[in-house]
Coordinates of C-alpha atoms in Angstrom, one line a residue:
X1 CA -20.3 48.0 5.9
X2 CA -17.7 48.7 3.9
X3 CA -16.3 52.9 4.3
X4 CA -13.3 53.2 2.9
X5 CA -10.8 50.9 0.8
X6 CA -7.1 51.8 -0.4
X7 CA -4.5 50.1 -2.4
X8 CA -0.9 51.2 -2.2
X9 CA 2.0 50.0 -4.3
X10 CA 5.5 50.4 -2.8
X11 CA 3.7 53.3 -0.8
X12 CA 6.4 55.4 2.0
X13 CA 6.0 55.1 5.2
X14 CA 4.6 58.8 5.7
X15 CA 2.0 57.1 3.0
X16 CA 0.6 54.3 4.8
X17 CA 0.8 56.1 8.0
X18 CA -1.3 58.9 6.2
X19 CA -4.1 56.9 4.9
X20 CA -4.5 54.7 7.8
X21 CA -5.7 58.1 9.4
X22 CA -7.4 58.4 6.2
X23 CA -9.2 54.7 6.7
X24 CA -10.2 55.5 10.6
X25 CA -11.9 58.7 9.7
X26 CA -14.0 56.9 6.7
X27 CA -14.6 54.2 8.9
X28 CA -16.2 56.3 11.9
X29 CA -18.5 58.4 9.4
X30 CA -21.8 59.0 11.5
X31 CA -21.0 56.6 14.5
X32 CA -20.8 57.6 17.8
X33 CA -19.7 55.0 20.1
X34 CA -16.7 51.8 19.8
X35 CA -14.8 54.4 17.4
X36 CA -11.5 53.8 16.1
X37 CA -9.0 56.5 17.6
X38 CA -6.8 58.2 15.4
X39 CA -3.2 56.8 16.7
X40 CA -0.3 58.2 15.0
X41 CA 2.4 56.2 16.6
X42 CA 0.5 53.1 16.2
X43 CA 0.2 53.9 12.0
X44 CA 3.8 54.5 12.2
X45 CA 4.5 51.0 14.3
X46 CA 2.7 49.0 11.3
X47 CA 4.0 51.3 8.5
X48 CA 7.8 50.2 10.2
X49 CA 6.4 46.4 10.1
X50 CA 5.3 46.4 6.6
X51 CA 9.2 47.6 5.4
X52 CA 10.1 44.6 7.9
X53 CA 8.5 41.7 6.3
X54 CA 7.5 40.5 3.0
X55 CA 4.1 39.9 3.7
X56 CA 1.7 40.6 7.0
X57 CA -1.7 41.8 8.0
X58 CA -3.3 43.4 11.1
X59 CA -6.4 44.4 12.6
X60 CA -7.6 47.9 14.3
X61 CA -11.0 48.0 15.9
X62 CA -12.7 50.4 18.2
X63 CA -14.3 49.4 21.4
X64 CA -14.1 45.9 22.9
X65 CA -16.4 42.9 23.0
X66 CA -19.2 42.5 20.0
X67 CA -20.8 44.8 17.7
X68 CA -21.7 47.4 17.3
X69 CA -17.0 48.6 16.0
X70 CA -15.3 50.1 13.9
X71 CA -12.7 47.7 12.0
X72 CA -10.0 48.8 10.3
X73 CA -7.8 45.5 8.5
X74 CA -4.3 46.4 6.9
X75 CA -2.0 43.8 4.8
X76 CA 0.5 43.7 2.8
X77 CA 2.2 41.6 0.3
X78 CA 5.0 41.6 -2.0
X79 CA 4.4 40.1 -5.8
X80 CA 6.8 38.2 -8.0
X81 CA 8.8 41.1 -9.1
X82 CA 9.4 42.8 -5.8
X83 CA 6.3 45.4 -6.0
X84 CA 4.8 45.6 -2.1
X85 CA 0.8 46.1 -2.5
X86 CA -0.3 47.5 0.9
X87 CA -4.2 47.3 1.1
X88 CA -6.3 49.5 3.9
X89 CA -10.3 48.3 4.4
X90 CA -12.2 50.1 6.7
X91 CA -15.7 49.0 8.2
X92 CA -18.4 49.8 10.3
X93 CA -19.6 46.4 11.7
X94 CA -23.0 46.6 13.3
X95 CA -25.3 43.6 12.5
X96 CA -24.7 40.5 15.2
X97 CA -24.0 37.7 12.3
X98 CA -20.8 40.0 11.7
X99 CA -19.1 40.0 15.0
X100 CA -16.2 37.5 13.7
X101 CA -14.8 40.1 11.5
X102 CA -13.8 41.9 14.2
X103 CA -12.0 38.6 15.8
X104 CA -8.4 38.9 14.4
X105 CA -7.5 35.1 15.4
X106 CA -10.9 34.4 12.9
X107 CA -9.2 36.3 10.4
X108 CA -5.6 34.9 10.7
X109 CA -7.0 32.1 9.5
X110 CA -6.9 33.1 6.0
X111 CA -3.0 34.3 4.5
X112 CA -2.2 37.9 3.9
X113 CA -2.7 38.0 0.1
X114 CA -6.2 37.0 0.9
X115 CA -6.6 40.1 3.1
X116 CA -5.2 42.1 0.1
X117 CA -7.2 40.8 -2.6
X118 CA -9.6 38.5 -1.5
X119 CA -12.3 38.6 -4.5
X120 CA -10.3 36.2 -6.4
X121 CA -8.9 33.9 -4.3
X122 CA -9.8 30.7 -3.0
X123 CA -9.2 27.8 -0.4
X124 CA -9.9 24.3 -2.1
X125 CA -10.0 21.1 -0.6
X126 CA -9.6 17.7 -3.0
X127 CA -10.1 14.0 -1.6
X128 CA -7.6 11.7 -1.3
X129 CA -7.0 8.8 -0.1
X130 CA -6.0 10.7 3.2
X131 CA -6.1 14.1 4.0
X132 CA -7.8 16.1 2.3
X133 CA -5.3 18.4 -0.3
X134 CA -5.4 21.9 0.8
X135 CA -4.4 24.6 -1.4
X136 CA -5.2 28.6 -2.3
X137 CA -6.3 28.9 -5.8
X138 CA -6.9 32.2 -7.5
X139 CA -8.8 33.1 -10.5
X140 CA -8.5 36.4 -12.4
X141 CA -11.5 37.5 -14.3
X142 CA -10.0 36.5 -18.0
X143 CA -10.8 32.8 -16.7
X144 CA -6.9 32.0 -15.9
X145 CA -6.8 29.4 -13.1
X146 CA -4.2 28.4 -11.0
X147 CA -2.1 28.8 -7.7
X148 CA -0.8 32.5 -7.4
X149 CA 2.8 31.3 -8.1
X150 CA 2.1 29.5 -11.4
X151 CA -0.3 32.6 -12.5
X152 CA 2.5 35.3 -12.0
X153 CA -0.3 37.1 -9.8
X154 CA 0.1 40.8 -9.6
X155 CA -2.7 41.3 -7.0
X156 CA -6.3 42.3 -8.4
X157 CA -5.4 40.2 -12.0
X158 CA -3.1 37.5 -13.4
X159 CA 0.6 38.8 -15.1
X160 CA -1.0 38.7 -18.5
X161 CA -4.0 41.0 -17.6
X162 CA -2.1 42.9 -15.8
X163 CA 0.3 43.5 -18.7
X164 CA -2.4 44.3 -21.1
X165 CA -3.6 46.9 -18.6
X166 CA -0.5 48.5 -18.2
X167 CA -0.7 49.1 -22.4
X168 CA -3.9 49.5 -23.2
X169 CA -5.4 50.8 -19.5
X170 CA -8.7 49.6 -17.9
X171 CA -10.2 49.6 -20.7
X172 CA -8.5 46.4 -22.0
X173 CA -10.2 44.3 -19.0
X174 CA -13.6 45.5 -19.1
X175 CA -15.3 41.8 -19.9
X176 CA -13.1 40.2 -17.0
X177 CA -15.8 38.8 -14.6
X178 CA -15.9 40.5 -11.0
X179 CA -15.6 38.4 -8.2
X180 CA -18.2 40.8 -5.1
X181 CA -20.8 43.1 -4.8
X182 CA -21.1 45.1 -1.7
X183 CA -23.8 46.0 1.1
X184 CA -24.5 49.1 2.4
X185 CA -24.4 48.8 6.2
X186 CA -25.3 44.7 6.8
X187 CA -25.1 41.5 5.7
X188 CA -27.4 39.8 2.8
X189 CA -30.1 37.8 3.9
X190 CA -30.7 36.3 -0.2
X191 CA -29.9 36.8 -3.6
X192 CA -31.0 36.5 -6.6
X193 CA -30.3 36.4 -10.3
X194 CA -31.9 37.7 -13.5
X195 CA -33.3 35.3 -16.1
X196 CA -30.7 36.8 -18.6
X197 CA -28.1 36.2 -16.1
X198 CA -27.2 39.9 -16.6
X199 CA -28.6 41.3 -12.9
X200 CA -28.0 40.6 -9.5
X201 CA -30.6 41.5 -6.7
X202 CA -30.0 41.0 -2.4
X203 CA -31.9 42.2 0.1
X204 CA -29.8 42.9 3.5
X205 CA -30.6 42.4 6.9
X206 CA -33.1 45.4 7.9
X207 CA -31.8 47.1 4.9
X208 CA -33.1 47.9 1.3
X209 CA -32.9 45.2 -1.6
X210 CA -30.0 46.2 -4.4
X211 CA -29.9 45.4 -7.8
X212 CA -26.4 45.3 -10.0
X213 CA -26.0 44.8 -13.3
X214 CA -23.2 42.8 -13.6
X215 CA -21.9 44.1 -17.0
X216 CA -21.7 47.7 -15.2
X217 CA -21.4 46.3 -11.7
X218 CA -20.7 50.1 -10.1
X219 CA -23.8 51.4 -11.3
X220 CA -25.8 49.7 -8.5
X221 CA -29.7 50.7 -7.5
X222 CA -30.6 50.8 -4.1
X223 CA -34.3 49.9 -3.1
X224 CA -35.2 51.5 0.1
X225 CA -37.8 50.0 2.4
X226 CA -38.3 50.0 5.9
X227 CA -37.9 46.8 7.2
X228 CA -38.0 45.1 10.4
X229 CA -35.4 42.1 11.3
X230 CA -37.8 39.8 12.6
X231 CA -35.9 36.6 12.1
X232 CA -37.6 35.0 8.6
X233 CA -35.8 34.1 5.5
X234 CA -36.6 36.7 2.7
X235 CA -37.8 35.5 -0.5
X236 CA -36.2 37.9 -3.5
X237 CA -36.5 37.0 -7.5
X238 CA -36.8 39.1 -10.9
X239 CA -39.7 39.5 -12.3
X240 CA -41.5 40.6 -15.8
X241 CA -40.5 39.7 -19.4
X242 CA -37.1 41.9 -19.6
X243 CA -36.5 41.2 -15.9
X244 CA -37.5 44.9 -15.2
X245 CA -38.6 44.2 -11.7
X246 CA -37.6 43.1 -8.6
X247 CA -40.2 41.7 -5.7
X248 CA -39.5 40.5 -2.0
X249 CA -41.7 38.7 0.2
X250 CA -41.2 38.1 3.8
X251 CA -43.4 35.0 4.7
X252 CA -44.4 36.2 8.3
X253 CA -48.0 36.0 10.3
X254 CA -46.8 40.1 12.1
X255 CA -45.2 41.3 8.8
X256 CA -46.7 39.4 5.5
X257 CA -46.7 41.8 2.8
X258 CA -45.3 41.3 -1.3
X259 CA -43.3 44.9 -2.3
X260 CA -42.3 45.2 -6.1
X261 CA -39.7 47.1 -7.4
X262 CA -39.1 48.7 -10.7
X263 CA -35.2 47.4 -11.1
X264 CA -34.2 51.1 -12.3
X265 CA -36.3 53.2 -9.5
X266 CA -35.5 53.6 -5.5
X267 CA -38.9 53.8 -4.5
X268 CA -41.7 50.7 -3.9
X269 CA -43.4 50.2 -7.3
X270 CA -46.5 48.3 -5.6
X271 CA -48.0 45.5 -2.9
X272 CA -48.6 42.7 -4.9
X273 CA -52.4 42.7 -4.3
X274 CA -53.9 39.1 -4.3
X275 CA -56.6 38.0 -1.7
X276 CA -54.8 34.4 -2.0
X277 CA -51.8 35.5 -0.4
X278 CA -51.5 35.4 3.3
X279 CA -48.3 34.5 4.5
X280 CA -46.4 35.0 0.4
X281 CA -43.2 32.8 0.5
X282 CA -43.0 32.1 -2.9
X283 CA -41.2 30.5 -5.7
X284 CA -39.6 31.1 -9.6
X285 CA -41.6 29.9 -12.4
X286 CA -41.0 29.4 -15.9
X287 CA -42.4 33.1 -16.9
X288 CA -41.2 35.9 -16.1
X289 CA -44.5 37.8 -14.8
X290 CA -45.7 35.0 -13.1
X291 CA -44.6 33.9 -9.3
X292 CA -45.7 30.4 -7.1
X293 CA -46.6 30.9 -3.8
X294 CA -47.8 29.1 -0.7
X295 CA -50.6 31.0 0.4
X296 CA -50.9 29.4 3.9
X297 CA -53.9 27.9 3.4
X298 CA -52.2 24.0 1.6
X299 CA -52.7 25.6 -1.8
X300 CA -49.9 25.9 -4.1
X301 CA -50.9 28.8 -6.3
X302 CA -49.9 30.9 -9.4
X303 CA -49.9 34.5 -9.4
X304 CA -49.2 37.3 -12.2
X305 CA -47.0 40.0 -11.3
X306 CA -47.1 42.9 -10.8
X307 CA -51.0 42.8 -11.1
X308 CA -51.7 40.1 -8.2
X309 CA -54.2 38.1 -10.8
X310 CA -54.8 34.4 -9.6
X311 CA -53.9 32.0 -12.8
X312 CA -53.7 28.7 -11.0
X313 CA -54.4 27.0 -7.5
X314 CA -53.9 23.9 -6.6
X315 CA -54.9 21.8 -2.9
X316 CA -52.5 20.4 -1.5
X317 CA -53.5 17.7 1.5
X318 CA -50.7 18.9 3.7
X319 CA -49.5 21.8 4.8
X320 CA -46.3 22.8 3.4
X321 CA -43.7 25.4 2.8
X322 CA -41.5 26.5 -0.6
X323 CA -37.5 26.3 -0.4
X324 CA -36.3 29.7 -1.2
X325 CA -36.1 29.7 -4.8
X326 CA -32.2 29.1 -6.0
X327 CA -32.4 29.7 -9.7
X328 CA -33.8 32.2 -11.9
X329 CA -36.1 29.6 -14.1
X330 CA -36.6 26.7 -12.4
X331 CA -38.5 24.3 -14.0
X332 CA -39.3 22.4 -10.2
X333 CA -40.5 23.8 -7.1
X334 CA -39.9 22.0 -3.5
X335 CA -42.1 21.4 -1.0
X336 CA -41.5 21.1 2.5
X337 CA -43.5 19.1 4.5
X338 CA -44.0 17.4 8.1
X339 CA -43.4 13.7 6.4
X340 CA -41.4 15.0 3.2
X341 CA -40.5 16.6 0.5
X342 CA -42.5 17.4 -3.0
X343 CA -41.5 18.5 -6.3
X344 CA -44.2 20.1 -8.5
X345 CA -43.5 21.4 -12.0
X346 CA -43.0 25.3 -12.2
X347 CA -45.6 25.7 -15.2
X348 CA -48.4 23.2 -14.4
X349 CA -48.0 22.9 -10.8
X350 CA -48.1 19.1 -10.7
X351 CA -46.4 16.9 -8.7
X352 CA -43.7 15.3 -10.4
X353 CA -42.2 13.7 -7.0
X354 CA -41.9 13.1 -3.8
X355 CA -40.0 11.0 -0.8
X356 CA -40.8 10.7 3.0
X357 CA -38.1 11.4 5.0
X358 CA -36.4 8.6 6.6
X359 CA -37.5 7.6 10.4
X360 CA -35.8 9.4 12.9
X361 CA -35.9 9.7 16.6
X362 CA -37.4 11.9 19.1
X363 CA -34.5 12.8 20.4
X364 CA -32.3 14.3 17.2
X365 CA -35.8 15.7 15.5
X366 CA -35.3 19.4 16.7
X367 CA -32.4 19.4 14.6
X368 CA -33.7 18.7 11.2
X369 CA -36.3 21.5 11.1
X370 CA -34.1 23.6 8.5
X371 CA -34.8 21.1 5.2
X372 CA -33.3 22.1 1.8
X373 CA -33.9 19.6 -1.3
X374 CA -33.2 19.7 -4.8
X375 CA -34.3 16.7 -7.6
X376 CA -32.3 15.4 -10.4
X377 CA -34.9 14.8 -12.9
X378 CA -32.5 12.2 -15.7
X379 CA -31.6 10.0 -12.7
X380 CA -34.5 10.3 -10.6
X381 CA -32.6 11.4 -7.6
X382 CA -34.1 13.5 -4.8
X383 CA -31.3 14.9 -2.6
X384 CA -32.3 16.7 1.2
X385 CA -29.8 18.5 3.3
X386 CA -31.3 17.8 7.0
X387 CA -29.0 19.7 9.3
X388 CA -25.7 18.3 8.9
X389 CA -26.6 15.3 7.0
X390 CA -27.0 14.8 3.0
X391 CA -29.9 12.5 2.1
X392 CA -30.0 10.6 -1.2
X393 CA -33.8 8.9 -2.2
X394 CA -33.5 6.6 -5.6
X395 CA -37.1 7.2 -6.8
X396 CA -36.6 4.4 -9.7
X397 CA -35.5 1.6 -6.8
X398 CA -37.8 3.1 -5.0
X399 CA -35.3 3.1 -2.2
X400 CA -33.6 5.2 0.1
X401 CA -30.1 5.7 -1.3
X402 CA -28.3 6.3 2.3
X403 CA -26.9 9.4 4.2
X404 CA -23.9 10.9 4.1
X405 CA -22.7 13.2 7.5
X406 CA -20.9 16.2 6.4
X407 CA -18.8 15.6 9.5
X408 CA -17.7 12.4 8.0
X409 CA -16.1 14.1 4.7
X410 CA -12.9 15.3 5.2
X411 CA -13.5 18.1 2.6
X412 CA -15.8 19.3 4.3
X413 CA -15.5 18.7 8.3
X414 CA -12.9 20.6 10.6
X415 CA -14.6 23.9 10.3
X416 CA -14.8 26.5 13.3
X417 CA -18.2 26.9 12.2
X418 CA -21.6 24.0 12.6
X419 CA -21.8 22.1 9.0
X420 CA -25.0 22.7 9.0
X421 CA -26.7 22.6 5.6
X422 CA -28.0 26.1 5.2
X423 CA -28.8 25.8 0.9
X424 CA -28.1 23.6 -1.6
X425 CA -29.2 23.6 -5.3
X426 CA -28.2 22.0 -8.5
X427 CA -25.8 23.4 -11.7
X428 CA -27.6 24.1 -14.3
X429 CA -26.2 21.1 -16.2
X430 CA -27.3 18.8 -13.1
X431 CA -23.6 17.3 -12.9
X432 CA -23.2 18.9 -9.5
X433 CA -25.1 19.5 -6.5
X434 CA -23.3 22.6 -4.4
X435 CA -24.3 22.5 -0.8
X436 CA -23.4 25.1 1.7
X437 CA -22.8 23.6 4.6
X438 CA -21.2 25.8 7.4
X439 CA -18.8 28.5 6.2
X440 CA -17.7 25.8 3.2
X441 CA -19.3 25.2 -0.7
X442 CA -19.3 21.9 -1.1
X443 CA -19.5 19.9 -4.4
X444 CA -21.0 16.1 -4.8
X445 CA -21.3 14.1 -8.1
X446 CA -24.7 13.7 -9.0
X447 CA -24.3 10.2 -10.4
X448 CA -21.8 8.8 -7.9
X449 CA -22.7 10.7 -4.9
X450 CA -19.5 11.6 -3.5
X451 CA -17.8 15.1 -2.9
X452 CA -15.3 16.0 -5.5
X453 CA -14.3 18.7 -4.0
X454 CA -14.8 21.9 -1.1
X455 CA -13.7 25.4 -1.2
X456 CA -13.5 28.2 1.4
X457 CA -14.3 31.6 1.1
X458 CA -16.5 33.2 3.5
X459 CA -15.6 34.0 7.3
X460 CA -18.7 32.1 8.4
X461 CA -21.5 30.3 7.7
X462 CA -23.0 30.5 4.1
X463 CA -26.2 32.1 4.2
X464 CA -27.8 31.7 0.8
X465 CA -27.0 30.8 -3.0
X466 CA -28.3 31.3 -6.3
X467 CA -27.6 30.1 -9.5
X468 CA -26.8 32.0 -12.7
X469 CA -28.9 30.7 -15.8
X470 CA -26.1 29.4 -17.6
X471 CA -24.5 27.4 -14.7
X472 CA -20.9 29.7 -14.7
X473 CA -21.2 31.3 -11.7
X474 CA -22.9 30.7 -8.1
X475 CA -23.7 33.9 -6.1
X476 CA -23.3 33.4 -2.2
X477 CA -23.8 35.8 1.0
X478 CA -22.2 35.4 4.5
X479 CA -21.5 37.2 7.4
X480 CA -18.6 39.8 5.1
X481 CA -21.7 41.8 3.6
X482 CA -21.1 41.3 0.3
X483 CA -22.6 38.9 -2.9
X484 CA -19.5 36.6 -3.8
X485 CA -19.3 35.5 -7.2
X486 CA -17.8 32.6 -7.3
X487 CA -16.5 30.9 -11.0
X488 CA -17.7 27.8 -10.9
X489 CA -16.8 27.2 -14.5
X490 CA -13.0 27.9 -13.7
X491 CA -13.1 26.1 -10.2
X492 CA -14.4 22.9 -11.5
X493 CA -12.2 23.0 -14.6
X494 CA -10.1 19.6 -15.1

């Protein structure tokens, strides 16, 4: 998606006007329809703008209507000290999920330093006893958190870091944490983090599977494999005792099939070959060579990877799917089923709990078909996201706790996108529960239940999450076809 990208510090006119041209060429590489025409006077127009005003942004696309276009976005903004950063971005936008980036009243939503440097800055929402309080936060990569004001921010770092580069050069910032990982030509469809916390797989839409090691995020490996987009939720983990592989599973009756990857090799390492494994949608376990799947037949069943060997299989009496697993070592897996959801351990494959869903009628049942759940094993809390609803079961009262409308939070309502629960999973010290619902992250109190707080990032809805082993950051997708790495240590700081 992303061609071409260009920041400018207190550039000329002649400048900007230069590598616009520059950004429309990248942008076009091997397209040949909806381009973006080379239009000198138009560069000169905005170069002419960006003397005018302090701040700004605009947007250049070729062709009209949806996707497939070339997008071109162009802000400016002027720091504390007078210095104007002038950032060019050019795309190729071509997957359907990604036609608002090429709305430009979508993206005036967000303010033009967000357009500059949007990998570190945020949109958070706090309760009150009103309105919700709105404010942009950002968060440089040392951990310094705060509004852009109070942080002296300079654009890609706070004014310390930025100081400290300026001495000492890149060098001095190479254990600030990143804040994105980019796609190739679509959007993510899941993600996926390494037991060591040190790798990050996704798996685009009709697209290969990449793997990034986060300490050395531009040395990323590409997986190639032809895929087909037919419409099912991918199922992506690491696998093996150092993490060394990577293995996708696309539960689907026309396209089952498990592929392995070596994490350092472009090519398909092997099918997971297991007679058990029908339609694989599968699930993390405790070890690293060893999946859970649902083999389509109401067994729950443990499988060694990469040799396919059958460990463990257990009936279950009714037939079931597994959530898209959300952290690397889960110690619980969920079960979907037609009455409920179940919670077996990863390592025995017992059930440690489940709940019925509550009755509902006829006539609001087709929209509770997408079911997320995760279970708070010191309280004995089971939580399920049901469309746009959060639902809270006490197993110790054996009770169900109530339901809380996401439309009904102020934190999270007044979206321009459905608040529709899409993933949800727990931090790895079970304080919080995050739940992307719509194009928000929202964040409830375990114990007390309530929503402590929302923030905004993506353009649309959130696609998928995952959870980094030691609970500091949360890895989403969207519709801007990249992994965003989002702090969660530093957001949720007093």
């Amino acid at each position: 998606m992303l061609k071409f990208e260009a920041i400018l510090i207190d550039p000329s006119p002649g400048e900007i006007a230069e590598r616009l041209a520059d950004a429309a060429d990248a942008a076009n590489k091997r397209c040949r329809t909806r381009l973006l025409k080379d239009d000198p006077a138009k560069w000169r127009k905005f170069a002419r703008q960006v003397g005018a005003s302090p701040e700004g942004f605009d947007l250049f696309r070729g062709g009209k209507g949806g996707v497939p276009g070339t997008q071109l976005v162009a802000a400016w903004w002027t720091d504390h000290i007078g210095r104007k950063h002038v950032v060019l971005r050019g795309r190729r936008i071509e997957h359907d999920t990604s036609k608002v980036l090429l709305d430009k009243s979508e993206l005036a939503r967000r303010p033009p330093l967000w357009h500059c440097y949007p990998q570190h800055l945020y949109q958070r929402f706090l309760p009150t006893a009103g309105e919700p309080q709105i404010d942009w936060i950002a968060v440089c990569g040392c951990g310094a958190t705060g509004t852009p004001e109070s942080l002296g921010w300079m654009g890609e770092t706070c004014g310390p870091c930025h100081d400290r580069r300026e001495e000492a050069g890149d060098d001095a910032l190479r254990d600030n944490r990143g804040g994105w990982l980019h796609a190739v030509r679509n959007p993510f469809q899941a993600v996926a983090f390494s037991r060591d916390g040190q790798w990050v797989a996704a798996v685009e839409y009709g697209g290969p599977v990449s793997a990034w090691d986060l300490q050395n995020p531009c040395g990323v490996q590409r997986h190639e494999l032809a895929r087909d987009e037919i419409g099912t939720t991918p199922y992506l983990a690491f696998a093996g005792p150092h993490n060394e592989s990577v293995v996708l599973s696309e539960p689907s009756v026309s396209h089952p099939g498990t592929v392995i990857f070596r994490r350092d090799d472009s090519k398909p390492y092997s099918q997971l070959a297991c007679d058990a494994l029908i339609a694989p949608a599968f699930s993390t376990s405790l070890h690293g060579s060893q999946l859970i799947f649902d083999n389509a037949l109401s067994d729950l069943i443990l499988v060694s990877v990469p040799e396919g060997n059958l460990l463990k299989q257990v009936p279950i009496d009714s037939g079931f799917w597994l959530t898209p697993p959300t952290h690397p070592s889960a110690r619980f897996v969920c079960l979907v089923t037609t009455e409920g959801v179940r919670f077996h351990s990863s390592e025995s494959l017992k059930e440690i709990a489940r709940v019925a869903y509550r009755i509902i009628s006829r006539a609001e049942s087709h929209t509770y078909q997408l079911v997320r759940a995760a279970y708070h094993e010191s309280t004995q809390t089971v939580f399920v996201g049901r469309h746009n609803d959060l639902e809270v079961y006490d197993l110790k009262a054996e009770n169900y706790g109530g339901s809380f409308s996401l439309y009904q939070i102020p934190v999270a309502s007044y979206q321009n996108h459905p608040t529709m629960i899409r993933a949800m999973a727990l931090s790895a010290d079970e304080r919080h529960l995050f739940v992307a619902a719509g194009e928000r992250l929202v964040v409830f109190d375990t114990v007390t239940h309530a929503a402590v707080a929302a923030f905004a990032w993506h353009l649309g809805p959130i696609a998928c999450l995952a959870v980094s082993p030691d609970g500091r950051t949360l890895a989403t997708t969207g519709v801007e076809g990249v992994v965003k790495l989002w702090p969660m240590d530093r957001l949720l700081a007093p």
